[in-house]
Short mmCIF file of C-alpha atoms in Angstrom, two decimals:
data_model
loop_
_atom_site.label_atom_id
_atom_site.label_comp_id
_atom_site.label_asym_id
_atom_site.label_seq_id
_atom_site.Cartn_x
_atom_site.Cartn_y
_atom_site.Cartn_z
CA MET W 1 0.00 0.00 0.00
CA THR W 2 2.74 2.32 0.87
CA GLU W 3 4.61 1.92 -2.49
CA SER W 4 1.40 2.23 -4.50
CA PHE W 5 0.43 5.38 -2.70
CA ALA W 6 3.78 6.94 -3.20
CA HIS W 7 3.84 6.19 -6.93
CA SER W 8 0.39 7.55 -7.50
CA THR W 9 1.25 10.67 -5.60
CA LEU W 10 4.69 11.48 -7.13
CA SER W 11 4.10 10.65 -10.78
CA PRO W 12 1.93 13.66 -11.66
CA ALA W 13 4.29 16.01 -9.82
CA LEU W 14 7.33 14.67 -11.61
CA ARG W 15 5.65 14.90 -14.97
CA GLN W 16 4.61 18.47 -14.27
CA ALA W 17 8.20 19.40 -13.25
CA ALA W 18 9.63 17.74 -16.32
CA HIS W 19 7.36 19.77 -18.58
CA GLY W 20 8.73 22.93 -16.96
CA VAL W 21 12.38 22.17 -17.86
CA GLY W 22 13.48 23.76 -21.23
CA VAL W 23 15.21 21.32 -23.59
CA PRO W 24 17.51 23.11 -26.18
CA GLU W 25 16.75 22.69 -29.85
CA ASP W 26 19.13 20.93 -32.26
CA PRO W 27 21.77 23.69 -33.21
CA TRP W 28 22.61 22.35 -36.68
CA PRO W 29 19.56 23.65 -38.62
CA GLY W 30 20.20 27.21 -37.33
CA PHE W 31 23.89 27.04 -38.17
CA ALA W 32 23.07 25.77 -41.66
CA ARG W 33 20.64 28.63 -42.26
CA ARG W 34 23.15 31.26 -41.15
CA GLU W 35 25.93 29.71 -43.26
CA ARG W 36 23.72 29.77 -46.36
CA ARG W 37 23.03 33.46 -45.77
CA HIS W 38 26.74 34.18 -45.32
CA ARG W 39 27.62 32.27 -48.49
CA ARG W 40 25.03 34.22 -50.48
CA THR W 41 26.42 37.50 -49.10
CA ARG W 42 30.01 36.52 -49.93
CA LEU W 43 29.05 35.47 -53.44
CA ILE W 44 27.20 38.73 -54.03
CA ARG W 45 30.14 40.77 -52.74
CA ALA W 46 32.65 38.80 -54.81
CA ALA W 47 30.55 39.18 -57.91
CA ALA W 48 30.17 42.90 -57.30
CA ALA W 49 33.93 43.28 -56.72
CA ALA W 50 34.64 41.37 -59.91
CA VAL W 51 32.26 43.59 -61.88
CA VAL W 52 33.82 46.73 -60.38
CA GLY W 53 37.34 45.38 -61.00
CA VAL W 54 36.57 44.61 -64.62
CA ALA W 55 34.98 48.02 -65.01
CA LEU W 56 37.98 49.77 -63.42
CA VAL W 57 40.40 47.87 -65.63
CA GLY W 58 38.30 48.80 -68.63
CA VAL W 59 38.13 52.43 -67.54
CA GLN W 60 41.83 52.67 -66.72
CA THR W 61 42.78 51.19 -70.08
CA ASN W 62 40.27 53.47 -71.84
CA VAL W 63 38.29 50.44 -73.11
CA VAL W 64 35.22 51.39 -71.07
CA PRO W 65 34.43 55.11 -71.34
CA LEU W 66 34.13 56.94 -68.04
CA PRO W 67 31.06 59.16 -67.73
CA GLY W 68 31.83 62.83 -68.01
CA TRP W 69 30.36 63.48 -64.55
CA ALA W 70 32.67 60.95 -62.88
CA PRO W 71 35.54 62.55 -60.94
CA GLY W 72 39.12 61.68 -61.85
CA ILE W 73 42.39 61.63 -59.93
CA ALA W 74 44.42 64.63 -61.02
CA VAL W 75 48.15 64.17 -61.66
CA ALA W 76 50.70 66.94 -62.09
CA ALA W 77 50.91 68.34 -65.62
CA ALA W 78 51.02 71.74 -67.33
CA PRO W 79 52.31 74.77 -65.43
CA ALA W 80 49.84 76.44 -63.06
CA ALA W 81 51.37 79.83 -63.92
CA LEU W 82 49.76 79.55 -67.36
CA LEU W 83 46.65 77.55 -66.47
CA ASP W 84 45.62 79.98 -63.73
CA ALA W 85 46.25 83.09 -65.81
CA PRO W 86 43.35 84.89 -67.48
CA PRO W 87 42.98 84.28 -71.23
CA ARG W 88 44.93 86.69 -73.40
CA GLY W 89 44.66 87.84 -77.00
CA ALA W 90 41.94 89.11 -79.33
CA LEU W 91 40.40 85.67 -79.89
CA THR W 92 39.44 85.11 -76.26
CA GLY W 93 36.00 86.67 -76.80
CA ASP W 94 35.11 84.61 -79.89
CA GLN W 95 33.08 81.85 -78.24
CA ALA W 96 31.75 80.42 -81.50
CA TRP W 97 35.27 79.99 -82.85
CA LEU W 98 36.37 78.35 -79.61
CA LYS W 99 33.40 75.94 -79.59
CA THR W 100 34.35 74.74 -83.05
CA LEU W 101 37.97 74.33 -82.04
CA GLN W 102 36.89 72.37 -78.94
CA ALA W 103 34.90 69.97 -81.08
CA ARG W 104 37.74 69.53 -83.53
CA ILE W 105 40.35 68.83 -80.85
CA SER W 106 38.15 66.30 -79.04
CA THR W 107 37.18 64.34 -82.17
CA ASP W 108 39.85 64.99 -84.79
CA LEU W 109 43.22 64.71 -83.04
CA PRO W 110 45.81 63.47 -85.58
CA ALA W 111 46.71 59.80 -85.10
CA ARG W 112 50.42 60.55 -84.70
CA ILE W 113 49.65 63.03 -81.91
CA ASP W 114 47.18 60.66 -80.29
CA ALA W 115 49.87 57.97 -80.26
CA SER W 116 52.44 60.33 -78.76
CA LEU W 117 50.21 60.91 -75.74
CA GLY W 118 50.93 57.37 -74.55
CA GLY W 119 47.35 56.22 -74.01
CA TRP W 120 45.99 59.52 -72.69
CA LYS W 121 42.80 60.67 -74.42
CA VAL W 122 41.15 64.06 -74.68
CA GLY W 123 38.64 64.47 -71.86
CA ASP W 124 35.59 66.69 -71.59
CA ARG W 125 35.54 69.00 -74.61
CA ASP W 126 33.81 71.73 -72.62
CA GLN W 127 36.87 71.95 -70.41
CA ILE W 128 39.16 72.83 -73.35
CA ARG W 129 40.21 76.44 -72.72
CA LEU W 130 41.86 79.09 -74.86
CA LEU W 131 44.82 80.58 -72.95
CA TYR W 132 46.08 82.79 -75.76
CA GLY W 133 44.82 83.51 -79.25
CA SER W 134 45.41 86.32 -81.72
CA ASP W 135 46.16 87.26 -85.29
CA GLN W 136 49.67 88.31 -86.21
CA PRO W 137 50.78 89.53 -89.66
CA GLY W 138 49.87 86.62 -91.90
CA HIS W 139 49.18 84.16 -89.05
CA ARG W 140 46.64 83.09 -86.44
CA VAL W 141 48.02 81.47 -83.29
CA ALA W 142 46.23 79.76 -80.41
CA LEU W 143 47.51 78.20 -77.18
CA VAL W 144 44.92 75.84 -75.72
CA ALA W 145 44.69 73.97 -72.41
CA VAL W 146 43.39 70.46 -73.15
CA PRO W 147 42.16 68.07 -70.41
CA LEU W 148 43.52 64.55 -70.83
CA ARG W 149 42.24 61.35 -69.24
CA PHE W 150 43.78 57.94 -68.74
CA GLY W 151 41.13 55.91 -66.97
CA LEU W 152 40.70 57.49 -63.54
CA LEU W 153 43.74 59.73 -63.97
CA THR W 154 43.40 63.26 -65.32
CA LYS W 155 45.83 66.03 -66.26
CA GLN W 156 46.06 69.02 -68.57
CA ALA W 157 48.38 69.62 -71.49
CA LEU W 158 49.04 72.75 -73.53
CA PHE W 159 48.54 72.57 -77.31
CA TRP W 160 49.58 75.00 -80.03
CA TYR W 161 47.34 75.47 -83.08
CA VAL W 162 48.26 77.72 -86.00
CA GLY W 163 46.75 78.85 -89.27
CA PRO W 164 46.64 81.76 -91.72
CA ALA W 165 45.41 85.10 -90.45
CA GLY W 166 41.65 85.00 -89.90
CA ALA W 167 41.56 81.20 -90.12
CA SER W 168 38.43 79.39 -89.05
CA ALA W 169 38.77 76.85 -86.25
CA ARG W 170 38.64 74.03 -88.79
CA GLU W 171 41.57 75.57 -90.71
CA MET W 172 43.82 75.55 -87.66
CA ARG W 173 46.47 72.83 -87.55
CA TYR W 174 48.28 71.24 -84.63
CA ALA W 175 51.77 72.73 -84.08
CA GLY W 176 53.02 71.10 -80.86
CA HIS W 177 52.17 70.42 -77.25
CA SER W 178 53.75 70.24 -73.82
CA GLU W 179 53.00 68.37 -70.59
CA ASP W 180 55.94 69.87 -68.67
CA VAL W 181 54.68 70.89 -65.22
CA ASP W 182 57.91 72.70 -64.32
CA ASN W 183 58.10 75.04 -67.30
CA PRO W 184 56.19 78.32 -66.81
CA VAL W 185 56.70 79.37 -70.44
CA MET W 186 55.42 78.07 -73.78
CA THR W 187 57.35 78.86 -76.96
CA LEU W 188 56.54 78.34 -80.60
CA MET W 189 58.78 79.00 -83.59
CA GLN W 190 57.60 78.61 -87.17
CA PRO W 191 60.34 78.93 -89.83
CA GLY W 192 59.95 81.16 -92.83
CA THR W 193 57.13 80.29 -95.25
CA ASP W 194 55.34 82.20 -97.97
CA ARG W 195 53.90 84.30 -95.13
CA GLY W 196 57.24 84.72 -93.31
CA GLY W 197 58.59 83.12 -90.15
CA TYR W 198 57.59 84.06 -86.64
CA ALA W 199 58.06 83.15 -82.98
CA VAL W 200 55.56 83.38 -80.11
CA VAL W 201 56.33 83.19 -76.39
CA VAL W 202 53.64 83.01 -73.71
CA GLY W 203 54.77 83.41 -70.11
CA PRO W 204 53.10 84.29 -66.82
CA THR W 205 51.14 87.51 -66.68
CA GLU W 206 53.05 90.60 -65.58
CA SER W 207 56.29 89.15 -66.94
CA THR W 208 58.64 90.68 -69.49
CA VAL W 209 59.43 88.65 -72.60
CA LEU W 210 62.59 89.27 -74.60
CA ILE W 211 63.39 87.41 -77.85
CA THR W 212 66.91 88.05 -79.03
CA GLY W 213 68.96 87.16 -82.07
CA ASP W 214 72.72 87.33 -82.57
CA PRO W 215 74.77 88.50 -79.55
CA ARG W 216 77.29 91.33 -79.63
CA TYR W 217 80.19 91.56 -77.20
CA THR W 218 81.05 95.25 -76.94
CA SER W 219 84.58 96.54 -76.43
CA ARG W 220 83.38 97.92 -73.06
CA GLY W 221 82.93 94.35 -71.83
CA THR W 222 79.15 94.20 -72.06
CA LEU W 223 76.82 91.82 -73.88
CA GLU W 224 74.13 93.18 -76.18
CA TYR W 225 71.55 91.32 -78.21
CA GLN W 226 69.81 91.87 -81.49
CA ASN W 227 66.32 92.45 -80.14
CA LEU W 228 63.75 90.59 -82.21
CA ALA W 229 60.85 91.31 -79.87
CA ARG W 230 60.24 92.76 -76.45
CA THR W 231 57.09 93.27 -74.40
CA ASP W 232 56.68 94.69 -70.90
CA GLY W 233 54.08 93.32 -68.56
CA SER W 234 51.85 91.31 -70.89
CA GLY W 235 53.74 88.04 -70.63
CA VAL W 236 53.51 87.52 -74.42
CA GLY W 237 56.26 88.15 -76.94
CA ILE W 238 55.99 87.92 -80.74
CA ALA W 239 58.85 88.20 -83.21
CA VAL W 240 58.74 88.37 -87.00
CA LEU W 241 61.76 86.48 -88.29
CA PRO W 242 63.77 87.32 -91.39
CA ASP W 243 63.39 85.26 -94.55
CA THR W 244 67.05 84.22 -94.46
CA PRO W 245 68.19 81.71 -91.82
CA LEU W 246 69.47 83.23 -88.59
CA ARG W 247 73.12 82.68 -87.80
CA ASN W 248 72.29 81.68 -84.23
CA GLU W 249 69.38 80.20 -82.40
CA PRO W 250 67.29 83.04 -80.89
CA VAL W 251 67.20 83.19 -77.11
CA VAL W 252 64.03 83.63 -75.07
CA ARG W 253 64.31 85.40 -71.74
CA VAL W 254 61.25 85.77 -69.50
CA SER W 255 61.64 87.75 -66.30
CA ARG W 256 59.67 89.49 -63.59
CA GLY W 257 61.68 92.39 -62.28
CA ASP W 258 65.23 91.16 -61.71
CA HIS W 259 64.15 87.52 -61.39
CA VAL W 260 64.69 85.42 -64.52
CA LEU W 261 61.87 82.87 -64.83
CA PHE W 262 63.03 81.25 -68.06
CA GLN W 263 65.99 81.53 -70.44
CA GLU W 264 66.55 79.07 -73.25
CA GLY W 265 67.26 78.86 -76.94
CA LEU W 266 64.26 78.98 -79.22
CA GLY W 267 64.24 75.71 -81.14
CA GLY W 268 62.67 75.30 -84.55
CA GLY W 269 65.43 76.49 -86.95
CA PRO W 270 66.75 76.36 -89.50
CA TYR W 271 69.86 78.34 -88.60
CA ASP W 272 73.15 78.99 -90.34
CA ALA W 273 74.90 77.06 -87.63
CA ILE W 274 78.46 77.93 -86.69
CA ASP W 275 80.80 75.41 -88.27
CA PRO W 276 83.91 75.06 -86.10
CA THR W 277 85.44 72.46 -88.43
CA GLY W 278 85.97 74.53 -91.57
CA PRO W 279 89.24 75.86 -93.00
CA GLU W 280 88.94 78.98 -90.83
CA MET W 281 89.43 76.78 -87.78
CA ASP W 282 92.84 75.52 -88.95
CA PHE W 283 94.05 79.08 -89.42
CA LEU W 284 92.62 80.11 -86.05
CA LEU W 285 94.33 77.21 -84.21
CA THR W 286 97.72 78.03 -85.72
CA ALA W 287 97.45 81.63 -84.53
CA ALA W 288 96.16 80.55 -81.10
CA ARG W 289 99.42 78.74 -80.27
CA GLN W 290 101.59 81.83 -80.67
CA GLY W 291 103.22 82.84 -77.39
CA VAL W 292 101.66 79.99 -75.40
CA ARG W 293 103.08 79.45 -71.91
CA GLY W 294 103.19 76.16 -70.06
CA THR W 295 102.86 72.65 -71.44
CA PRO W 296 101.36 72.81 -74.95
CA LEU W 297 98.05 71.05 -75.49
CA ASN W 298 97.91 68.32 -78.08
CA ASP W 299 96.04 69.11 -81.28
CA ALA W 300 92.91 67.18 -80.32
CA ASN W 301 92.50 68.87 -76.93
CA LEU W 302 93.21 72.33 -78.33
CA ARG W 303 90.69 71.88 -81.12
CA ASP W 304 88.09 70.65 -78.66
CA PHE W 305 88.68 73.56 -76.27
CA VAL W 306 88.43 76.16 -79.04
CA GLN W 307 85.37 74.61 -80.65
CA SER W 308 83.59 74.53 -77.30
CA ALA W 309 84.43 78.18 -76.64
CA LEU W 310 83.15 79.29 -80.05
CA LEU W 311 79.92 77.34 -79.70
CA ASP W 312 79.35 78.60 -76.17
CA SER W 313 79.92 82.24 -77.14
CA ARG W 314 78.12 81.82 -80.50
CA LEU W 315 81.04 83.28 -82.37
CA PRO W 316 82.18 82.09 -85.80
CA ALA W 317 85.76 81.03 -86.44
CA ALA W 318 86.06 83.59 -89.23
CA GLY W 319 86.90 87.00 -87.82
CA THR W 320 87.46 85.76 -84.25
CA THR W 321 90.84 85.90 -82.51
CA VAL W 322 91.77 83.08 -80.14
CA ARG W 323 94.79 83.10 -77.84
CA VAL W 324 95.96 80.36 -75.46
CA ARG W 325 97.09 82.31 -72.38
CA TRP W 326 98.29 79.26 -70.47
CA SER W 327 98.13 75.49 -70.75
CA GLY W 328 99.21 72.77 -68.38
CA SER W 329 97.55 70.20 -66.14
CA GLU W 330 95.04 70.23 -63.32
CA ARG W 331 94.85 67.13 -61.11
CA GLY W 332 96.28 64.99 -63.88
CA HIS W 333 94.01 66.44 -66.60
CA ALA W 334 94.76 68.79 -69.46
CA ALA W 335 93.94 72.39 -68.55
CA THR W 336 94.01 75.73 -70.31
CA LEU W 337 93.11 79.39 -70.14
CA LEU W 338 92.25 80.84 -73.52
CA THR W 339 90.53 83.98 -74.74
CA VAL W 340 88.28 84.58 -77.73
CA GLN W 341 87.62 88.02 -79.16
CA PRO W 342 85.34 89.02 -82.05
CA ALA W 343 86.54 91.83 -84.27
CA GLY W 344 86.14 95.13 -82.40
CA GLY W 345 84.54 93.42 -79.39
CA GLY W 346 85.30 92.46 -75.82
CA VAL W 347 87.51 89.57 -74.72
CA ILE W 348 86.02 86.36 -73.29
CA ALA W 349 88.25 84.26 -71.04
CA TYR W 350 87.58 80.53 -70.75
CA ALA W 351 89.25 78.13 -68.33
CA ARG W 352 88.67 74.38 -68.68
CA HIS W 353 90.21 71.12 -67.54
CA GLY W 354 89.49 67.46 -68.24
CA ASP W 355 90.03 64.75 -70.80
CA GLU W 356 88.14 62.46 -73.15
CA ARG W 357 87.74 59.79 -70.48
CA THR W 358 86.29 61.83 -67.62
CA GLY W 359 84.80 64.70 -69.60
CA TRP W 360 85.54 68.42 -69.40
CA TRP W 361 84.91 70.97 -66.67
CA THR W 362 84.37 74.63 -67.48
CA ASP W 363 85.90 76.52 -64.58
CA LEU W 364 85.58 80.06 -65.88
CA ARG W 365 83.65 82.18 -68.40
CA LEU W 366 84.47 85.87 -68.04
CA LEU W 367 83.81 88.81 -70.39
CA LEU W 368 86.53 91.47 -70.11
CA PRO W 369 86.77 94.97 -71.60
CA ALA W 370 89.08 94.95 -74.61
CA GLY W 371 91.34 97.68 -73.24
CA GLY W 372 94.11 96.21 -71.09
CA ALA W 373 92.83 92.64 -71.29
CA ASP W 374 96.34 91.33 -72.03
CA GLN W 375 97.72 92.97 -68.87
CA ARG W 376 95.21 91.55 -66.41
CA PRO W 377 95.92 88.68 -64.01
CA ILE W 378 93.09 86.16 -64.16
CA GLY W 379 92.10 83.79 -61.38
CA TRP W 380 89.32 81.24 -60.95
CA ARG W 381 88.21 78.71 -58.40
CA LEU W 382 88.89 75.08 -59.19
CA ARG W 383 85.88 72.81 -59.04
CA ALA W 384 85.85 69.41 -57.38
CA ASP W 385 85.94 66.49 -59.81
CA THR W 386 83.11 64.72 -58.00
CA GLY W 387 80.33 65.03 -60.51
CA THR W 388 78.83 68.05 -58.74
CA GLY W 389 81.46 70.62 -59.69
CA THR W 390 81.47 72.08 -56.17
CA PRO W 391 83.90 75.02 -55.96
CA THR W 392 86.91 74.45 -53.73
CA ASP W 393 89.18 76.86 -51.88
CA GLN W 394 91.91 76.33 -54.47
CA VAL W 395 92.29 79.21 -56.91
CA ARG W 396 94.38 79.08 -60.07
CA VAL W 397 96.04 82.39 -61.00
CA ILE W 398 97.58 83.22 -64.39
CA ALA W 399 99.75 86.33 -64.57
CA PRO W 400 100.08 88.39 -67.76
CA PRO W 401 103.25 87.82 -69.84
CA ASP W 402 105.00 90.99 -68.63
CA ALA W 403 104.25 90.46 -64.94
CA ALA W 404 107.09 90.00 -62.45
CA ARG W 405 104.81 89.40 -59.50
CA VAL W 406 101.13 89.08 -58.57
CA THR W 407 99.52 89.86 -55.23
CA VAL W 408 96.17 88.75 -53.86
CA THR W 409 94.06 90.87 -51.51
CA ILE W 410 91.52 88.78 -49.62
CA GLY W 411 88.73 90.81 -48.09
CA GLY W 412 90.23 93.63 -46.07
CA ALA W 413 93.54 91.86 -45.40
CA ALA W 414 96.91 93.12 -46.58
CA PRO W 415 98.07 92.01 -50.05
CA ALA W 416 99.95 88.70 -50.13
CA MET W 417 102.28 87.37 -52.79
CA VAL W 418 101.16 84.59 -55.12
CA THR W 419 103.96 82.16 -55.90
CA LEU W 420 104.33 81.81 -59.67
CA ASP W 421 106.03 79.03 -61.59
CA ALA W 422 108.03 79.31 -64.80
CA SER W 423 104.82 79.59 -66.84
CA ASN W 424 103.65 82.55 -64.71
CA ALA W 425 100.92 80.40 -63.13
CA GLY W 426 100.25 79.89 -59.45
CA ILE W 427 97.88 78.37 -56.93
CA THR W 428 96.53 80.10 -53.84
CA ARG W 429 93.84 79.28 -51.30
CA ILE W 430 90.79 81.46 -50.72
CA ALA W 431 87.80 80.31 -48.68
CA PRO W 432 84.68 79.86 -50.85
CA ASP W 433 82.81 82.61 -49.00
CA GLN W 434 85.60 85.20 -49.37
CA SER W 435 86.15 87.78 -52.09
CA ALA W 436 89.57 88.60 -53.46
CA THR W 437 91.39 90.78 -55.99
CA PHE W 438 94.54 90.00 -57.98
CA THR W 439 97.04 92.68 -58.98
CA ALA W 440 99.92 92.28 -61.44
CA TYR W 441 103.12 94.38 -61.42
CA ALA W 442 105.91 94.76 -63.98
CA ARG W 443 109.61 94.33 -63.13
CA ASP W 444 109.96 98.06 -62.61
CA GLY W 445 107.07 98.04 -60.12
CA ARG W 446 104.59 99.51 -62.56
CA LEU W 447 100.97 98.44 -62.11
CA LEU W 448 99.87 96.33 -65.06
CA GLY W 449 96.33 95.39 -64.19
CA THR W 450 93.95 94.26 -61.49
CA THR W 451 91.07 91.77 -61.65
CA PRO W 452 88.62 90.60 -58.98
CA LEU W 453 88.11 86.88 -58.40
CA PRO W 454 84.85 86.13 -60.23
CA GLN W 455 81.86 84.61 -58.50
CA VAL W 456 81.33 80.93 -59.14
CA GLU W 457 78.87 80.56 -61.99
CA VAL W 458 75.98 78.32 -60.95
CA ASP W 459 73.84 78.38 -64.10
CA MET W 460 75.70 78.31 -67.42
CA SER W 461 72.60 78.45 -69.62
CA GLY W 462 73.23 82.06 -70.67
CA LEU W 463 76.08 83.61 -72.63
CA PRO W 464 79.26 85.01 -71.10
CA GLY W 465 78.43 88.51 -69.89
CA ASP W 466 74.78 87.67 -69.20
CA SER W 467 75.23 87.60 -65.43
CA PRO W 468 77.47 89.43 -62.90
CA ALA W 469 79.39 86.18 -62.41
CA THR W 470 80.55 86.28 -66.05
CA ARG W 471 81.53 89.92 -66.57
CA LEU W 472 83.61 92.64 -64.96
CA THR W 473 81.62 95.63 -66.23
CA PRO W 474 78.61 96.36 -63.97
#
């Protein structure tokens, strides 16, 4: 009885308690559902990435066109000094002409020019801007900023277009382009045609443009140029060129105040180039050796030195006098001081050292007044043969032929003697940051001449006499 009672009493209570205990569901179905969702998400993302990747590759290789509204990644190209300047020239207000030129550039770029852009294509035609455009005697010239696109990358290039005076936009032809971000100046030279040759230079606004022809070294020791064109303040220079070829390449100089922004030769020829190999050269070399002091240069080195001097000064062999003032060696290399002088002009002193194996260093270019040039002592700093040409404290001094002694005055110190060898050459030491003056005296104590130690020339792009470092006359 007791067991039966207990069973009948406990069973319902146990069953009721068991129903109140939560039994967890099987976890696998839930895991499987979540995994299927994750797989679908990953597949969708992978597919989207693949589509975007293919599209980007297509866009970047210019296979898939990028919508005009899509932003690009700008890369450096074309000088901001020109791009940011206001448009200049009479054509800037002719919007109809510009619209036609925009359409032509964007759809009708010559294949050879298209290939030269290396995969870059013309971008939005509405962004093509006229920077300069005008009519000159017999010609119409336009400088245009053209947006280029290479997939997601964008930049701007500057294009020249030219045509006859009054030409329609469709008559304009491509004449060159530049993508140089560091050059603040655009130049164009068109050789003589049935309408005559011309040159155009566009620089920053408020700059002065000078286009010069053949140089002239005056007997006073100054450099003058044949002025082909000059403008003040507009930043644009235009020169009408003669029908006959120029003897020398014209030089473009763009400046703002005393600061030179750009100075280079104006390419585009043709020119009657100086020929330093003609029969005049043989005669000139024979005369150059007269009275030479020191170790004579061999024929090859002498010819090379003289040819380099004539090309650098833009002087022809005919009518020019060359004298070797001294020749010897510098740190195991051939070295010389020679002068070149055009008829009736100033005297240009050149000092060089080097050889065919290591190359040549130009240590000095100095324009001297013609009067008393032969009686002047000349000194120059030697440059380090390290590839940088850094000036050292060693100074080579060459005394004139009649000098018995030479002194050097460094700063405000008392004059000191310069020891000369049998060739009347010497070496002294002057700190790179110090100025000095050399003075030559004859045997009877008479003053022959005095010459300051020139500044070290940093930029040799100009002609001798162009800068204070290359002339004595202020």
